[in-house]
């Protein structure tokens, strides 16, 4: 490897298009980038930080002598090197490696081949490294929430192993990567839960098996919220009351999502949404009737896909929040009812996906959706009661937040995944039938 100055000179010529992985939810192109720092991981590997506007781009790169520098892929060894450095801990230049507990020995890498806002790689079949390719400086929910949950004894998450951060010129921290325990045979709910519903529609499994997951998810969500409301050194005062001004902001956010959905959604789905937008908007008047509500840090992107079924049971994953929202919004206190609304909406979405794939009786799908939602919410509230945290839940907020979530789904489909629009379309039609 050349010396540091020569390395930075070579990195200055790296094309921005090579810095981020291809399969990402946020596929917007990079603006102009400027190299800021680089850490040699191995003779042929570096971890580089580039400035992009007010944020940063982090990229593992293969930098062999005499070759064009290019982005490291799973199998090149960069992610394994990060885990090895994390096991030792300490600071190297502006990079800090902060382990939590015992970091396992590793070796070998493979990608997790799903669309995601960040990049996750399995290392040695023992750890999952999540790299944050495009990130702003400051606190991040994917770092502090798992630490808090582990501290208060919530065990239904992948055990965190630690984090890698980088320090800016003015001393702010930039989250580079996190590492957590790899869960063998893990599949997310969009896979295992959907296969179960499809098997039920085919008559291959009975009601008992098909309706069993909803209470499990509800119980885990309730226990998660109760744990998030429990003080720790990371979050010493986790619960605060929101006043009318904050709640009015929730209404403005919901109306902004509706306006965006109406403006961007095309075709029959857009026509249907515009035809009922008056009724949708009237639902948001409920926010004006709520004078105060408990708020805390929440998951922020809670849906069935965040529940991993693995050889050890079911666990909750991915605490980065809404991947398309700015960090300050994802870090803000919010009502836990927003998580409940999103999770209940995803139950409906799962049913709609099954409806599209199977084309089975609509009555069966509606029955599965209705009972699963009811069972999930009941189990959620029972879990809050067991933790003596029922006051976290304000039932008045549930329906307007569910409607707001569907508006967000329309906007997401229009911007990033047009094929998804039929799901919120079917869901919204059912909600306002």
Short mmCIF file of C-alpha atoms in Angstrom, two decimals:
data_model
loop_
_atom_site.label_atom_id
_atom_site.label_comp_id
_atom_site.label_asym_id
_atom_site.label_seq_id
_atom_site.Cartn_x
_atom_site.Cartn_y
_atom_site.Cartn_z
CA UNK A 1 0.00 0.00 0.00
CA UNK A 2 1.32 3.48 -0.78
CA UNK A 3 1.76 6.05 1.99
CA UNK A 4 -1.19 8.09 3.27
CA UNK A 5 -0.80 11.12 1.04
CA UNK A 6 -0.51 9.01 -2.08
CA UNK A 7 -3.53 6.96 -1.03
CA UNK A 8 -5.69 10.06 -0.54
CA UNK A 9 -4.52 11.32 -3.92
CA UNK A 10 -5.62 8.07 -5.55
CA UNK A 11 -8.95 8.15 -3.71
CA UNK A 12 -9.62 11.65 -5.01
CA UNK A 13 -9.98 10.15 -8.47
CA UNK A 14 -12.55 7.50 -7.44
CA UNK A 15 -15.83 7.94 -9.30
CA UNK A 16 -18.83 8.68 -7.10
CA UNK A 17 -20.91 6.05 -8.91
CA UNK A 18 -18.68 3.30 -7.50
CA UNK A 19 -19.07 4.30 -3.85
CA UNK A 20 -22.50 2.93 -2.91
CA UNK A 21 -23.96 -0.56 -3.39
CA UNK A 22 -26.42 -1.06 -6.20
CA UNK A 23 -29.52 -2.47 -4.46
CA UNK A 24 -30.64 0.39 -2.23
CA UNK A 25 -34.04 1.88 -1.48
CA UNK A 26 -32.60 5.36 -1.82
CA UNK A 27 -31.21 5.18 -5.33
CA UNK A 28 -30.82 8.94 -5.80
CA UNK A 29 -27.47 9.76 -7.43
CA UNK A 30 -24.57 11.09 -5.43
CA UNK A 31 -23.64 14.73 -5.73
CA UNK A 32 -20.02 15.88 -5.92
CA UNK A 33 -17.84 14.06 -3.38
CA UNK A 34 -14.49 14.91 -1.81
CA UNK A 35 -12.29 12.42 0.03
CA UNK A 36 -11.90 13.24 3.74
CA UNK A 37 -10.17 10.27 5.33
CA UNK A 38 -9.13 6.66 4.81
CA UNK A 39 -8.25 3.78 7.13
CA UNK A 40 -6.08 0.94 5.87
CA UNK A 41 -7.86 -2.29 6.79
CA UNK A 42 -5.43 -4.60 5.02
CA UNK A 43 -2.69 -4.14 2.47
CA UNK A 44 -5.22 -4.07 -0.35
CA UNK A 45 -8.29 -2.74 1.49
CA UNK A 46 -9.24 0.68 2.81
CA UNK A 47 -12.28 2.21 4.47
CA UNK A 48 -12.76 5.67 3.00
CA UNK A 49 -14.94 8.62 4.02
CA UNK A 50 -16.07 11.19 1.44
CA UNK A 51 -17.99 14.41 2.01
CA UNK A 52 -21.19 14.88 0.01
CA UNK A 53 -22.98 18.16 0.73
CA UNK A 54 -23.79 18.21 4.45
CA UNK A 55 -23.46 14.44 4.74
CA UNK A 56 -20.89 11.74 4.21
CA UNK A 57 -20.38 8.68 2.05
CA UNK A 58 -18.58 5.68 3.58
CA UNK A 59 -17.14 3.01 1.30
CA UNK A 60 -14.90 -0.04 1.69
CA UNK A 61 -12.55 -0.05 -1.29
CA UNK A 62 -10.10 -2.41 -2.94
CA UNK A 63 -6.92 -0.41 -3.53
CA UNK A 64 -4.30 -2.71 -5.03
CA UNK A 65 -1.14 -1.16 -6.41
CA UNK A 66 -1.32 -0.62 -10.14
CA UNK A 67 -5.11 -1.21 -10.32
CA UNK A 68 -8.08 1.12 -10.48
CA UNK A 69 -9.61 1.53 -7.02
CA UNK A 70 -13.08 0.01 -6.83
CA UNK A 71 -15.70 -0.71 -4.20
CA UNK A 72 -15.14 -3.82 -2.10
CA UNK A 73 -17.78 -6.51 -2.47
CA UNK A 74 -18.71 -9.24 0.03
CA UNK A 75 -15.91 -11.77 -0.25
CA UNK A 76 -13.13 -9.20 -0.59
CA UNK A 77 -12.64 -9.19 3.19
CA UNK A 78 -13.41 -5.59 4.18
CA UNK A 79 -16.37 -6.48 6.40
CA UNK A 80 -14.41 -9.27 8.07
CA UNK A 81 -11.65 -6.77 8.80
CA UNK A 82 -14.15 -4.43 10.44
CA UNK A 83 -15.28 -7.18 12.80
CA UNK A 84 -11.67 -8.08 13.61
CA UNK A 85 -10.90 -4.44 14.45
CA UNK A 86 -14.08 -4.24 16.49
CA UNK A 87 -13.04 -7.26 18.56
CA UNK A 88 -9.86 -5.42 19.56
CA UNK A 89 -11.53 -2.03 20.04
CA UNK A 90 -9.82 1.33 20.33
CA UNK A 91 -9.18 4.35 18.10
CA UNK A 92 -7.23 4.60 14.85
CA UNK A 93 -6.95 8.19 13.71
CA UNK A 94 -10.51 9.50 13.54
CA UNK A 95 -12.03 6.02 13.47
CA UNK A 96 -13.30 4.50 16.72
CA UNK A 97 -14.10 0.82 17.27
CA UNK A 98 -16.42 0.36 20.25
CA UNK A 99 -17.20 -3.29 21.12
CA UNK A 100 -20.12 -4.44 23.24
CA UNK A 101 -19.43 -7.66 25.10
CA UNK A 102 -17.50 -10.38 23.30
CA UNK A 103 -17.16 -10.00 19.54
CA UNK A 104 -16.87 -13.43 17.86
CA UNK A 105 -14.03 -14.60 15.67
CA UNK A 106 -15.07 -14.54 12.04
CA UNK A 107 -14.00 -15.41 8.51
CA UNK A 108 -15.77 -15.41 5.15
CA UNK A 109 -18.40 -13.00 3.87
CA UNK A 110 -21.68 -13.16 2.00
CA UNK A 111 -24.23 -10.53 1.08
CA UNK A 112 -27.78 -10.38 2.33
CA UNK A 113 -29.49 -10.16 -1.03
CA UNK A 114 -32.47 -7.89 -0.34
CA UNK A 115 -33.30 -4.28 -1.12
CA UNK A 116 -32.24 -2.15 1.83
CA UNK A 117 -31.32 1.41 2.65
CA UNK A 118 -27.93 0.34 3.99
CA UNK A 119 -25.68 -2.65 3.26
CA UNK A 120 -25.70 -5.77 5.45
CA UNK A 121 -23.13 -8.54 5.09
CA UNK A 122 -22.91 -11.83 7.00
CA UNK A 123 -19.39 -12.42 8.29
CA UNK A 124 -18.28 -15.90 9.31
CA UNK A 125 -21.92 -16.96 9.79
CA UNK A 126 -21.61 -15.41 13.25
CA UNK A 127 -22.04 -11.67 12.78
CA UNK A 128 -23.97 -9.28 10.55
CA UNK A 129 -22.17 -6.05 9.70
CA UNK A 130 -24.40 -3.18 8.63
CA UNK A 131 -22.54 -0.45 6.76
CA UNK A 132 -24.08 3.01 6.37
CA UNK A 133 -23.00 4.17 2.88
CA UNK A 134 -24.72 7.59 3.02
CA UNK A 135 -25.18 9.15 6.43
CA UNK A 136 -25.34 12.47 8.25
CA UNK A 137 -23.28 13.23 11.36
CA UNK A 138 -24.89 12.94 14.76
CA UNK A 139 -26.76 10.28 16.77
CA UNK A 140 -28.41 7.41 14.91
CA UNK A 141 -31.29 5.17 16.11
CA UNK A 142 -29.65 2.03 14.76
CA UNK A 143 -26.85 2.51 17.27
CA UNK A 144 -28.39 3.69 20.52
CA UNK A 145 -31.70 1.81 20.56
CA UNK A 146 -30.16 -1.72 20.49
CA UNK A 147 -27.73 -0.63 23.24
CA UNK A 148 -30.63 0.67 25.34
CA UNK A 149 -32.73 -2.45 24.78
CA UNK A 150 -29.86 -4.73 25.73
CA UNK A 151 -29.27 -2.66 28.87
CA UNK A 152 -32.87 -3.02 30.08
CA UNK A 153 -32.96 -6.75 29.37
CA UNK A 154 -35.02 -6.93 26.18
CA UNK A 155 -33.51 -10.03 24.62
CA UNK A 156 -35.67 -10.37 21.49
CA UNK A 157 -33.20 -8.53 19.25
CA UNK A 158 -30.01 -9.67 17.53
CA UNK A 159 -27.33 -9.22 20.21
CA UNK A 160 -25.34 -6.05 19.40
CA UNK A 161 -21.56 -6.50 19.14
CA UNK A 162 -20.61 -2.85 18.74
CA UNK A 163 -20.12 0.01 16.33
CA UNK A 164 -17.59 1.83 14.16
CA UNK A 165 -17.69 5.63 14.05
CA UNK A 166 -15.68 8.43 12.42
CA UNK A 167 -15.08 11.93 13.82
CA UNK A 168 -15.55 15.06 11.68
CA UNK A 169 -13.29 18.13 11.78
CA UNK A 170 -15.61 19.79 14.31
CA UNK A 171 -15.81 16.70 16.52
CA UNK A 172 -19.19 15.29 15.47
CA UNK A 173 -19.61 11.54 15.25
CA UNK A 174 -20.52 9.78 12.00
CA UNK A 175 -21.83 6.22 12.28
CA UNK A 176 -19.88 4.01 9.88
CA UNK A 177 -21.07 0.51 10.74
CA UNK A 178 -22.67 -1.66 13.39
CA UNK A 179 -22.30 -5.38 14.07
CA UNK A 180 -24.74 -7.79 15.67
CA UNK A 181 -25.23 -11.50 16.11
CA UNK A 182 -26.12 -13.49 13.00
CA UNK A 183 -29.33 -15.48 13.46
CA UNK A 184 -29.12 -18.89 11.75
CA UNK A 185 -31.90 -19.77 9.34
CA UNK A 186 -33.48 -16.33 9.80
CA UNK A 187 -36.18 -15.21 7.36
CA UNK A 188 -38.21 -12.02 7.59
CA UNK A 189 -41.97 -11.84 7.90
CA UNK A 190 -42.57 -10.86 4.30
CA UNK A 191 -41.28 -14.37 3.51
CA UNK A 192 -42.18 -16.79 6.29
CA UNK A 193 -45.51 -15.18 7.20
CA UNK A 194 -46.63 -14.85 3.59
CA UNK A 195 -45.80 -18.49 2.86
CA UNK A 196 -47.91 -19.49 5.86
CA UNK A 197 -50.93 -17.48 4.65
CA UNK A 198 -50.59 -18.85 1.13
CA UNK A 199 -50.41 -22.40 2.51
CA UNK A 200 -53.59 -21.69 4.48
CA UNK A 201 -55.36 -20.43 1.37
CA UNK A 202 -54.34 -23.65 -0.41
CA UNK A 203 -55.72 -25.70 2.46
CA UNK A 204 -52.31 -27.09 3.44
CA UNK A 205 -52.44 -25.75 7.01
CA UNK A 206 -55.27 -25.04 9.41
CA UNK A 207 -56.50 -22.01 11.31
CA UNK A 208 -54.53 -22.73 14.49
CA UNK A 209 -51.18 -22.53 12.73
CA UNK A 210 -52.09 -19.61 10.49
CA UNK A 211 -53.47 -17.36 13.21
CA UNK A 212 -50.73 -18.16 15.74
CA UNK A 213 -48.10 -15.57 14.62
CA UNK A 214 -50.25 -12.46 15.11
CA UNK A 215 -50.40 -12.71 18.93
CA UNK A 216 -46.65 -13.42 18.98
CA UNK A 217 -45.92 -10.27 17.00
CA UNK A 218 -48.29 -8.25 19.17
CA UNK A 219 -46.69 -9.49 22.38
CA UNK A 220 -43.19 -8.73 21.10
CA UNK A 221 -44.26 -5.23 20.00
CA UNK A 222 -45.78 -4.56 23.42
CA UNK A 223 -42.70 -5.81 25.24
CA UNK A 224 -40.52 -3.74 22.90
CA UNK A 225 -42.42 -0.54 23.68
CA UNK A 226 -42.40 -1.27 27.41
CA UNK A 227 -38.63 -1.79 27.24
CA UNK A 228 -38.15 1.41 25.24
CA UNK A 229 -40.10 3.22 28.00
CA UNK A 230 -37.79 1.82 30.71
CA UNK A 231 -34.94 4.15 31.80
CA UNK A 232 -31.33 3.21 31.07
CA UNK A 233 -28.00 5.00 31.01
CA UNK A 234 -28.50 5.50 27.28
CA UNK A 235 -32.07 6.85 27.70
CA UNK A 236 -32.41 8.04 31.31
CA UNK A 237 -35.80 9.76 30.81
CA UNK A 238 -37.42 7.86 27.94
CA UNK A 239 -41.06 9.02 28.20
CA UNK A 240 -42.32 12.59 27.84
CA UNK A 241 -45.77 14.05 27.30
CA UNK A 242 -46.43 15.71 23.97
CA UNK A 243 -48.64 18.79 24.02
CA UNK A 244 -51.09 20.04 21.44
CA UNK A 245 -48.41 21.74 19.38
CA UNK A 246 -46.54 18.46 18.90
CA UNK A 247 -49.74 16.60 18.07
CA UNK A 248 -50.65 19.30 15.55
CA UNK A 249 -47.32 18.48 13.90
CA UNK A 250 -48.47 14.87 13.55
CA UNK A 251 -51.53 16.11 11.68
CA UNK A 252 -49.39 18.27 9.39
CA UNK A 253 -47.15 15.30 8.63
CA UNK A 254 -50.18 13.14 7.80
CA UNK A 255 -51.63 15.82 5.52
CA UNK A 256 -48.25 16.27 3.83
CA UNK A 257 -48.16 12.55 3.05
CA UNK A 258 -51.72 12.72 1.71
CA UNK A 259 -50.88 15.70 -0.49
CA UNK A 260 -47.81 13.92 -1.83
CA UNK A 261 -49.74 10.71 -2.45
CA UNK A 262 -52.52 12.56 -4.30
CA UNK A 263 -50.02 14.49 -6.43
CA UNK A 264 -47.84 11.52 -7.38
CA UNK A 265 -50.18 8.53 -7.67
CA UNK A 266 -51.29 7.85 -11.22
CA UNK A 267 -53.85 5.60 -12.89
CA UNK A 268 -56.91 4.07 -11.28
CA UNK A 269 -55.27 4.02 -7.85
CA UNK A 270 -54.69 7.76 -8.06
CA UNK A 271 -58.24 8.42 -9.21
CA UNK A 272 -59.61 6.40 -6.29
CA UNK A 273 -57.39 8.19 -3.81
CA UNK A 274 -58.37 11.62 -5.09
CA UNK A 275 -62.05 10.65 -4.94
CA UNK A 276 -61.81 9.84 -1.24
CA UNK A 277 -59.24 12.41 -0.15
CA UNK A 278 -61.92 14.52 1.55
CA UNK A 279 -62.89 11.60 3.77
CA UNK A 280 -59.24 10.83 4.42
CA UNK A 281 -58.52 14.41 5.42
CA UNK A 282 -61.47 14.48 7.80
CA UNK A 283 -59.98 11.52 9.70
CA UNK A 284 -56.99 13.69 10.58
CA UNK A 285 -59.28 16.04 12.53
CA UNK A 286 -59.01 13.53 15.38
CA UNK A 287 -55.53 14.89 16.10
CA UNK A 288 -57.15 18.17 17.16
CA UNK A 289 -59.13 16.33 19.84
CA UNK A 290 -56.04 14.95 21.59
CA UNK A 291 -54.59 17.49 24.03
CA UNK A 292 -51.62 15.42 25.23
CA UNK A 293 -50.06 12.01 24.57
CA UNK A 294 -47.06 10.02 25.83
CA UNK A 295 -44.07 10.02 23.49
CA UNK A 296 -40.76 8.16 23.49
CA UNK A 297 -38.24 6.70 21.08
CA UNK A 298 -40.03 4.16 18.91
CA UNK A 299 -38.96 1.59 16.34
CA UNK A 300 -40.07 3.90 13.55
CA UNK A 301 -40.39 1.32 10.77
CA UNK A 302 -42.27 -1.53 12.44
CA UNK A 303 -43.83 -3.98 10.00
CA UNK A 304 -44.02 -7.75 9.64
CA UNK A 305 -40.71 -7.79 7.74
CA UNK A 306 -38.92 -6.64 10.89
CA UNK A 307 -39.85 -9.85 12.71
CA UNK A 308 -37.26 -12.49 11.91
CA UNK A 309 -38.10 -16.15 12.45
CA UNK A 310 -34.97 -18.17 13.09
CA UNK A 311 -33.87 -21.39 14.76
CA UNK A 312 -34.22 -19.73 18.17
CA UNK A 313 -37.70 -18.25 17.73
CA UNK A 314 -38.89 -14.82 16.59
CA UNK A 315 -36.99 -11.59 17.12
CA UNK A 316 -37.32 -7.89 16.23
CA UNK A 317 -34.70 -6.30 13.97
CA UNK A 318 -33.61 -3.11 12.20
CA UNK A 319 -33.84 -0.07 14.47
CA UNK A 320 -32.74 2.50 11.89
CA UNK A 321 -36.29 3.85 11.57
CA UNK A 322 -37.86 5.02 8.33
CA UNK A 323 -34.92 4.74 5.90
CA UNK A 324 -36.25 7.61 3.78
CA UNK A 325 -36.55 10.09 6.66
CA UNK A 326 -33.77 12.40 7.91
CA UNK A 327 -31.88 11.38 11.05
CA UNK A 328 -33.39 14.09 13.27
CA UNK A 329 -36.91 12.88 12.43
CA UNK A 330 -35.93 9.25 13.09
CA UNK A 331 -34.42 10.24 16.45
CA UNK A 332 -37.39 12.36 17.57
CA UNK A 333 -39.76 11.24 20.30
CA UNK A 334 -43.03 9.97 18.89
CA UNK A 335 -46.16 8.17 19.97
CA UNK A 336 -45.77 4.38 20.17
CA UNK A 337 -49.20 4.18 18.53
CA UNK A 338 -47.42 5.06 15.27
CA UNK A 339 -45.53 1.75 15.48
CA UNK A 340 -48.76 -0.12 16.24
CA UNK A 341 -50.51 1.51 13.30
CA UNK A 342 -47.68 0.61 10.93
CA UNK A 343 -47.59 -2.97 12.16
CA UNK A 344 -51.35 -3.41 11.81
CA UNK A 345 -51.22 -1.90 8.33
CA UNK A 346 -48.53 -4.41 7.37
CA UNK A 347 -50.83 -7.25 8.42
CA UNK A 348 -53.36 -5.87 5.97
CA UNK A 349 -50.64 -5.52 3.33
CA UNK A 350 -49.56 -9.11 3.81
CA UNK A 351 -53.13 -10.20 3.19
CA UNK A 352 -53.34 -8.07 0.05
CA UNK A 353 -50.12 -9.58 -1.30
CA UNK A 354 -51.52 -13.05 -0.65
CA UNK A 355 -54.72 -11.98 -2.37
CA UNK A 356 -52.78 -10.91 -5.48
CA UNK A 357 -50.70 -14.07 -5.61
CA UNK A 358 -53.35 -16.63 -4.82
CA UNK A 359 -56.50 -15.02 -6.22
CA UNK A 360 -58.37 -17.02 -3.59
CA UNK A 361 -61.70 -16.10 -1.97
CA UNK A 362 -61.72 -12.47 -0.88
CA UNK A 363 -63.83 -13.47 2.12
CA UNK A 364 -61.03 -15.70 3.40
CA UNK A 365 -58.44 -12.94 3.05
CA UNK A 366 -60.67 -10.43 4.82
CA UNK A 367 -61.29 -12.92 7.62
CA UNK A 368 -57.57 -13.55 8.03
CA UNK A 369 -56.80 -9.82 8.09
CA UNK A 370 -59.54 -8.96 10.56
CA UNK A 371 -58.79 -11.74 13.03
CA UNK A 372 -55.02 -11.32 12.81
CA UNK A 373 -55.26 -7.59 13.45
CA UNK A 374 -57.60 -8.17 16.38
CA UNK A 375 -55.37 -10.86 17.91
CA UNK A 376 -52.23 -8.77 17.42
CA UNK A 377 -53.68 -5.68 19.09
CA UNK A 378 -55.08 -7.69 21.98
CA UNK A 379 -51.72 -9.34 22.63
CA UNK A 380 -49.97 -5.96 22.37
CA UNK A 381 -52.20 -4.43 25.03
CA UNK A 382 -51.84 -7.47 27.27
CA UNK A 383 -48.06 -7.09 27.08
CA UNK A 384 -48.31 -3.42 28.03
CA UNK A 385 -50.54 -4.39 30.95
CA UNK A 386 -48.02 -6.99 32.11
CA UNK A 387 -45.33 -4.28 32.17
CA UNK A 388 -47.77 -1.75 33.70
CA UNK A 389 -47.30 0.52 30.70
CA UNK A 390 -50.87 0.68 29.32
CA UNK A 391 -50.76 4.48 29.51
CA UNK A 392 -48.41 4.47 26.50
CA UNK A 393 -51.33 3.58 24.23
CA UNK A 394 -53.91 6.19 23.23
CA UNK A 395 -56.60 4.42 21.15
CA UNK A 396 -57.84 7.69 19.65
CA UNK A 397 -54.65 7.95 17.60
CA UNK A 398 -54.77 4.51 16.02
CA UNK A 399 -57.09 5.02 13.05
CA UNK A 400 -55.73 8.42 11.92
CA UNK A 401 -52.18 7.07 12.13
CA UNK A 402 -53.18 3.98 10.14
CA UNK A 403 -54.69 6.21 7.46
CA UNK A 404 -51.56 8.37 7.49
CA UNK A 405 -49.43 5.26 7.05
CA UNK A 406 -51.40 4.28 3.95
CA UNK A 407 -50.86 7.75 2.50
CA UNK A 408 -47.15 7.26 3.09
CA UNK A 409 -47.34 3.89 1.31
CA UNK A 410 -48.90 5.55 -1.75
CA UNK A 411 -46.13 8.15 -1.84
CA UNK A 412 -43.44 5.51 -1.36
CA UNK A 413 -44.85 3.46 -4.24
CA UNK A 414 -44.95 6.48 -6.52
CA UNK A 415 -41.37 7.48 -5.76
CA UNK A 416 -39.57 4.16 -5.42
CA UNK A 417 -41.66 1.07 -6.22
CA UNK A 418 -44.59 1.59 -8.62
CA UNK A 419 -45.56 -2.09 -8.50
CA UNK A 420 -46.40 -1.65 -4.80
CA UNK A 421 -49.25 0.81 -5.39
CA UNK A 422 -51.93 -1.88 -5.69
CA UNK A 423 -51.34 -2.88 -2.06
CA UNK A 424 -52.16 0.48 -0.42
CA UNK A 425 -54.91 0.93 -3.01
CA UNK A 426 -56.64 -2.29 -1.92
CA UNK A 427 -55.99 -1.46 1.73
CA UNK A 428 -57.38 2.07 1.51
CA UNK A 429 -60.45 0.90 -0.35
CA UNK A 430 -61.11 -1.57 2.45
CA UNK A 431 -60.58 1.06 5.15
CA UNK A 432 -63.15 3.39 3.57
CA UNK A 433 -65.54 0.82 2.18
#
